[in-house]
Short mmCIF file of C-alpha atoms in Angstrom, two decimals:
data_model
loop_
_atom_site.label_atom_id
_atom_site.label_comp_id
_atom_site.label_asym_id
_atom_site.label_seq_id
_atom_site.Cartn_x
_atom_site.Cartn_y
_atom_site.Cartn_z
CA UNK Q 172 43.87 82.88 114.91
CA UNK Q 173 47.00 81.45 114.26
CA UNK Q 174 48.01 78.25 112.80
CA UNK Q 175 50.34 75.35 113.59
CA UNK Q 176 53.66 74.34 110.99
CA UNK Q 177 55.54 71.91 111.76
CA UNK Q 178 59.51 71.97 111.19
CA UNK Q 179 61.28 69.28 110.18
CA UNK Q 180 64.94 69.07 109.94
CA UNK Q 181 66.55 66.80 107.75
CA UNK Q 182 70.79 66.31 107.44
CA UNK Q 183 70.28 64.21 104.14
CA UNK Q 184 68.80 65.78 100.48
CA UNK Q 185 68.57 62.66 100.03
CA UNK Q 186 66.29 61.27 102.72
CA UNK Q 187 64.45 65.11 102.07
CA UNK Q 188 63.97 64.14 98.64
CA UNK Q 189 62.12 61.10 99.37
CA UNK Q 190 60.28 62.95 102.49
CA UNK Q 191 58.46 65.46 100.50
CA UNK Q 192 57.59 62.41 98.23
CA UNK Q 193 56.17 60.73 101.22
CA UNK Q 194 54.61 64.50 102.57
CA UNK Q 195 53.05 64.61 99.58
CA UNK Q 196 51.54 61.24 99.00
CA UNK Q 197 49.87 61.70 102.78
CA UNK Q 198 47.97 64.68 102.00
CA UNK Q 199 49.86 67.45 104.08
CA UNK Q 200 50.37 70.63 102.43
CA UNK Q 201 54.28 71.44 102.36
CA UNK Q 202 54.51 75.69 103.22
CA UNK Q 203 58.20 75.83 102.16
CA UNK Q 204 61.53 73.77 102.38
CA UNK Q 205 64.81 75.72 103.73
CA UNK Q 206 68.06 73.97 102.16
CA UNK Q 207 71.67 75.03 102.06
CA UNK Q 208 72.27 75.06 98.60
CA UNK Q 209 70.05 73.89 95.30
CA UNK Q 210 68.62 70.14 95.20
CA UNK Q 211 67.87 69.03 91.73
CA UNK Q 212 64.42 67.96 91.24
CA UNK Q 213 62.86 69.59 94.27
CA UNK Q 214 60.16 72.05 92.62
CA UNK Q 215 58.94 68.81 91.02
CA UNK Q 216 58.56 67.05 94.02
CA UNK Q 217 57.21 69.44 95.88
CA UNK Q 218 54.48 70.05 92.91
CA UNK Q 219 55.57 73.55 92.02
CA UNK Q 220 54.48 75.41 89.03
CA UNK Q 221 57.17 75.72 86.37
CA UNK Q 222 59.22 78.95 86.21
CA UNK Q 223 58.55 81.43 83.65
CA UNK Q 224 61.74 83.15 84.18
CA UNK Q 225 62.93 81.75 80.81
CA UNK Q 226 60.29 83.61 78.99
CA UNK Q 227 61.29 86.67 81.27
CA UNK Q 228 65.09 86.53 79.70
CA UNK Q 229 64.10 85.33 76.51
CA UNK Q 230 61.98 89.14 76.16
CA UNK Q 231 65.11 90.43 78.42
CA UNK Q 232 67.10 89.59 75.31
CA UNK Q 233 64.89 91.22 72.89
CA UNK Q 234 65.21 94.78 75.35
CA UNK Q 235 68.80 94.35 74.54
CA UNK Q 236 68.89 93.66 70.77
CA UNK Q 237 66.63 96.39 70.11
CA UNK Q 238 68.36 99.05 72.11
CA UNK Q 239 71.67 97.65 70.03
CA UNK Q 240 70.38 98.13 66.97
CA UNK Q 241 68.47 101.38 67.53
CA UNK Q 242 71.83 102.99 69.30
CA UNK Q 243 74.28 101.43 66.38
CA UNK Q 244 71.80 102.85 63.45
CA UNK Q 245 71.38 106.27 65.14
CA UNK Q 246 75.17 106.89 66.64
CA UNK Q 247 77.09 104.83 63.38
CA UNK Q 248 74.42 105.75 60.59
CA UNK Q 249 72.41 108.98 61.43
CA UNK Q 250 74.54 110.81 63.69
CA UNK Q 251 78.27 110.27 63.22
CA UNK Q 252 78.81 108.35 59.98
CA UNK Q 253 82.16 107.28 59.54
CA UNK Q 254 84.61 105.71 57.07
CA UNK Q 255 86.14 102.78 58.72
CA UNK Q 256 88.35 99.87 56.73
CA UNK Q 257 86.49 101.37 53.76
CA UNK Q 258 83.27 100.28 54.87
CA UNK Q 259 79.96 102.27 53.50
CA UNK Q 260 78.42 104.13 56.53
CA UNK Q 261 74.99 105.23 54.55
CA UNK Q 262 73.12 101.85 55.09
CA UNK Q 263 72.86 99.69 57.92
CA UNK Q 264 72.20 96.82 56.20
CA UNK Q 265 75.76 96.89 54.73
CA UNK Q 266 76.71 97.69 57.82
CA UNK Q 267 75.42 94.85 59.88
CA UNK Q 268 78.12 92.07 59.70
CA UNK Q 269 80.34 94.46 61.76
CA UNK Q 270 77.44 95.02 64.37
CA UNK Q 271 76.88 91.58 65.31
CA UNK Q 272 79.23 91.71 67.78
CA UNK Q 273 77.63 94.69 69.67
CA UNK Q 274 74.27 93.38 69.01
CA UNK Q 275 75.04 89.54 70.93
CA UNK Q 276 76.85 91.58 74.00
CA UNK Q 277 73.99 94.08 74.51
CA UNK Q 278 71.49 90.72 74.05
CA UNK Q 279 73.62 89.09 77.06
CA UNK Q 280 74.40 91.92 78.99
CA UNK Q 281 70.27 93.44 78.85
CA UNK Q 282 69.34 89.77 80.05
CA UNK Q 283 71.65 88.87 82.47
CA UNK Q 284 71.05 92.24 84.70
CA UNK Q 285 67.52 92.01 84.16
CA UNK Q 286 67.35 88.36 85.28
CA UNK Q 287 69.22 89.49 88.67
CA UNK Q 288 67.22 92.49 88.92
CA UNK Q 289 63.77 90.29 88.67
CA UNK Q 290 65.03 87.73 90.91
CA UNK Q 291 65.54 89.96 93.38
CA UNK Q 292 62.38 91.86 93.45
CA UNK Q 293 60.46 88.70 92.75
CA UNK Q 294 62.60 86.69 96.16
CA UNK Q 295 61.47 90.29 98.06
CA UNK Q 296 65.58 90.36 98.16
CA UNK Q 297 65.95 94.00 99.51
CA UNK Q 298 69.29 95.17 100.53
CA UNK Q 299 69.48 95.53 104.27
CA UNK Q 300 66.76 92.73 104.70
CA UNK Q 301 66.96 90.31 107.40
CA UNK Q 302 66.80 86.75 106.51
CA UNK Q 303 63.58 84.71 107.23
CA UNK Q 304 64.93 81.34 107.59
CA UNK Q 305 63.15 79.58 110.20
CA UNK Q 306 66.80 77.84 111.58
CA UNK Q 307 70.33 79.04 111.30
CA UNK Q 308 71.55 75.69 110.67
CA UNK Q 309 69.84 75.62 107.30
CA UNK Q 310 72.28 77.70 105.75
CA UNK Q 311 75.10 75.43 106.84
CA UNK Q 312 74.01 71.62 106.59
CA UNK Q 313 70.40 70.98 107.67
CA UNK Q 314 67.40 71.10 105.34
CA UNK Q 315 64.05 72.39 106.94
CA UNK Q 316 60.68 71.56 105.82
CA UNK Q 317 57.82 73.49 107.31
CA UNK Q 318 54.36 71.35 106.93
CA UNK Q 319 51.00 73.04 107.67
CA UNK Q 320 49.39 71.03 110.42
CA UNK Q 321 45.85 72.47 109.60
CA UNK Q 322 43.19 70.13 110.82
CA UNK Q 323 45.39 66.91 111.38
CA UNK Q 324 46.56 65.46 113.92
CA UNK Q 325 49.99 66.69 115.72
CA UNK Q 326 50.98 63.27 116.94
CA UNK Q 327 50.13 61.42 114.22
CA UNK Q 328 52.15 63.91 111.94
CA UNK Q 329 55.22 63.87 114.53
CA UNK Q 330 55.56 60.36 114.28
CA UNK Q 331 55.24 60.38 110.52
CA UNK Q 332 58.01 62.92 110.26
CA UNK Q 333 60.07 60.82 112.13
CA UNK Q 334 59.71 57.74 109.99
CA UNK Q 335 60.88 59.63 106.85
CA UNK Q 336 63.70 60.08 108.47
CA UNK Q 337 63.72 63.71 110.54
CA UNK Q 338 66.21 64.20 112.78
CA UNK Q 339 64.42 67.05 115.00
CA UNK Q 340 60.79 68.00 114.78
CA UNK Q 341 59.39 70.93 116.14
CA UNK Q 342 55.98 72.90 116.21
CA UNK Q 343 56.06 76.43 116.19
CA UNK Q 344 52.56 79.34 115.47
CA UNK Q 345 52.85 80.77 111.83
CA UNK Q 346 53.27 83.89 113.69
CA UNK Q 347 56.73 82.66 114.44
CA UNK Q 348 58.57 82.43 110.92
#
C-alpha cells in the first residue's frame, strides 16, 4: 500500500517559514522540506528534535587532546628526549607550556574531520550517491515541502497549500521520492 505526499513548492523562505507554521498548526504531518541553502529557524518550526552533534564534537575534541598528549609524552618524553632551548625533557609537566600548541591543533583538527565524517554517514552521504531531491529546482531557487496526506482530505489540503502561499502543488505515491 502506498501512501499519498503532497509537494509544495514555495519561491519565498519567507512565505515557507510561515507555511510550515500554518502546516503545523492544521495538524498535517510535514515528511521533509527541500531548500536551496540553510533557513534559520526551520528545525524549530518544523518541531525537530535538537541536534546532538555538539556533544558529538565536544567528545571529538577529547579523541584529539588525548591522542596529543599520549603521542607528545611518549615521542618527546619516553622515546626521544631531547634538549631544546634548555628545556628539561624528563617530565612532562615541565614540559607542557610548549605542548599547548600541539595539544589545541590536534583538539581542532580530531573534531573537525570527525564532525564531517559523522555528518556524512549520519546524511547517508555516500560518494557516488544519487541525490533524492524530489525537484531539481530545489537546489536552485524553489523550496519543497512534502506533507503526508494520510487520512485527510486531498482537496481540502490543495487549497490550503495554496493559501499559504504555494506556487505549484503536486501529489505524487511515497513510492515516488
Amino acid at each position: 500500500m502506498s501512501s499519498k505526499v503532497i509537494h509544495a513548492i514555495y519561491t519565498d523562505d519567507d512565505i515557507l517559514m510561515q507555511a510550515v507554521k500554518q502546516t503545523r498548526e492544521a495538524k498535517y504531518h510535514i515528511e521533509e522540506v527541500y531548500t536551496p541553502f540553510p533557513v534559520h529557524g526551520l528545525d524549530k518550526a518544523m518541531g525537530l528534535e535538537p541536534t546532538r552533534i555538539a556533544i558529538a564534537s565536544f567528545m571529538y575534541g577529547l579523541v584529539g587532546l588525548t591522542v596529543a598528549v599520549l603521542m607528545m609524552n611518549f615521542i618527546m618524553i619516553e622515546d626521544w628526549p631531547q634538549n631544546i632551548g634548555g628545556k628539561p625533557s624528563f617530565s612532562y609537566i615541565e614540559n607542557m607550556p610548549s605542548f599547548v600548541p600541539i595539544m589545541f591543533e590536534l583538539t581542532v583538527f580530531f573534531a573537525a574531520h570527525l564532525m564531517v565524517i559523522t555528518f556524512y554517514m549520519r546524511s547517508k552521504l555516500w560518494p557516488f550517491k544519487q541525490a533524492e531531491n524530489p525537484d531539481v529546482r530545489t537546489t536552485d531557487d524553489h523550496f519543497l515541502m512534502a506533507i503526508d496526506v494520510a487520512n485527510h482530505n486531498v482537496e481540502d489540503m490543495t487549497k490550503f497549500f495554496y493559501d499559504t502561499g504555494a506556487l505549484e502543488i503536486s501529489i505524487v505515491s511515497n513510492d515516488e521520492h
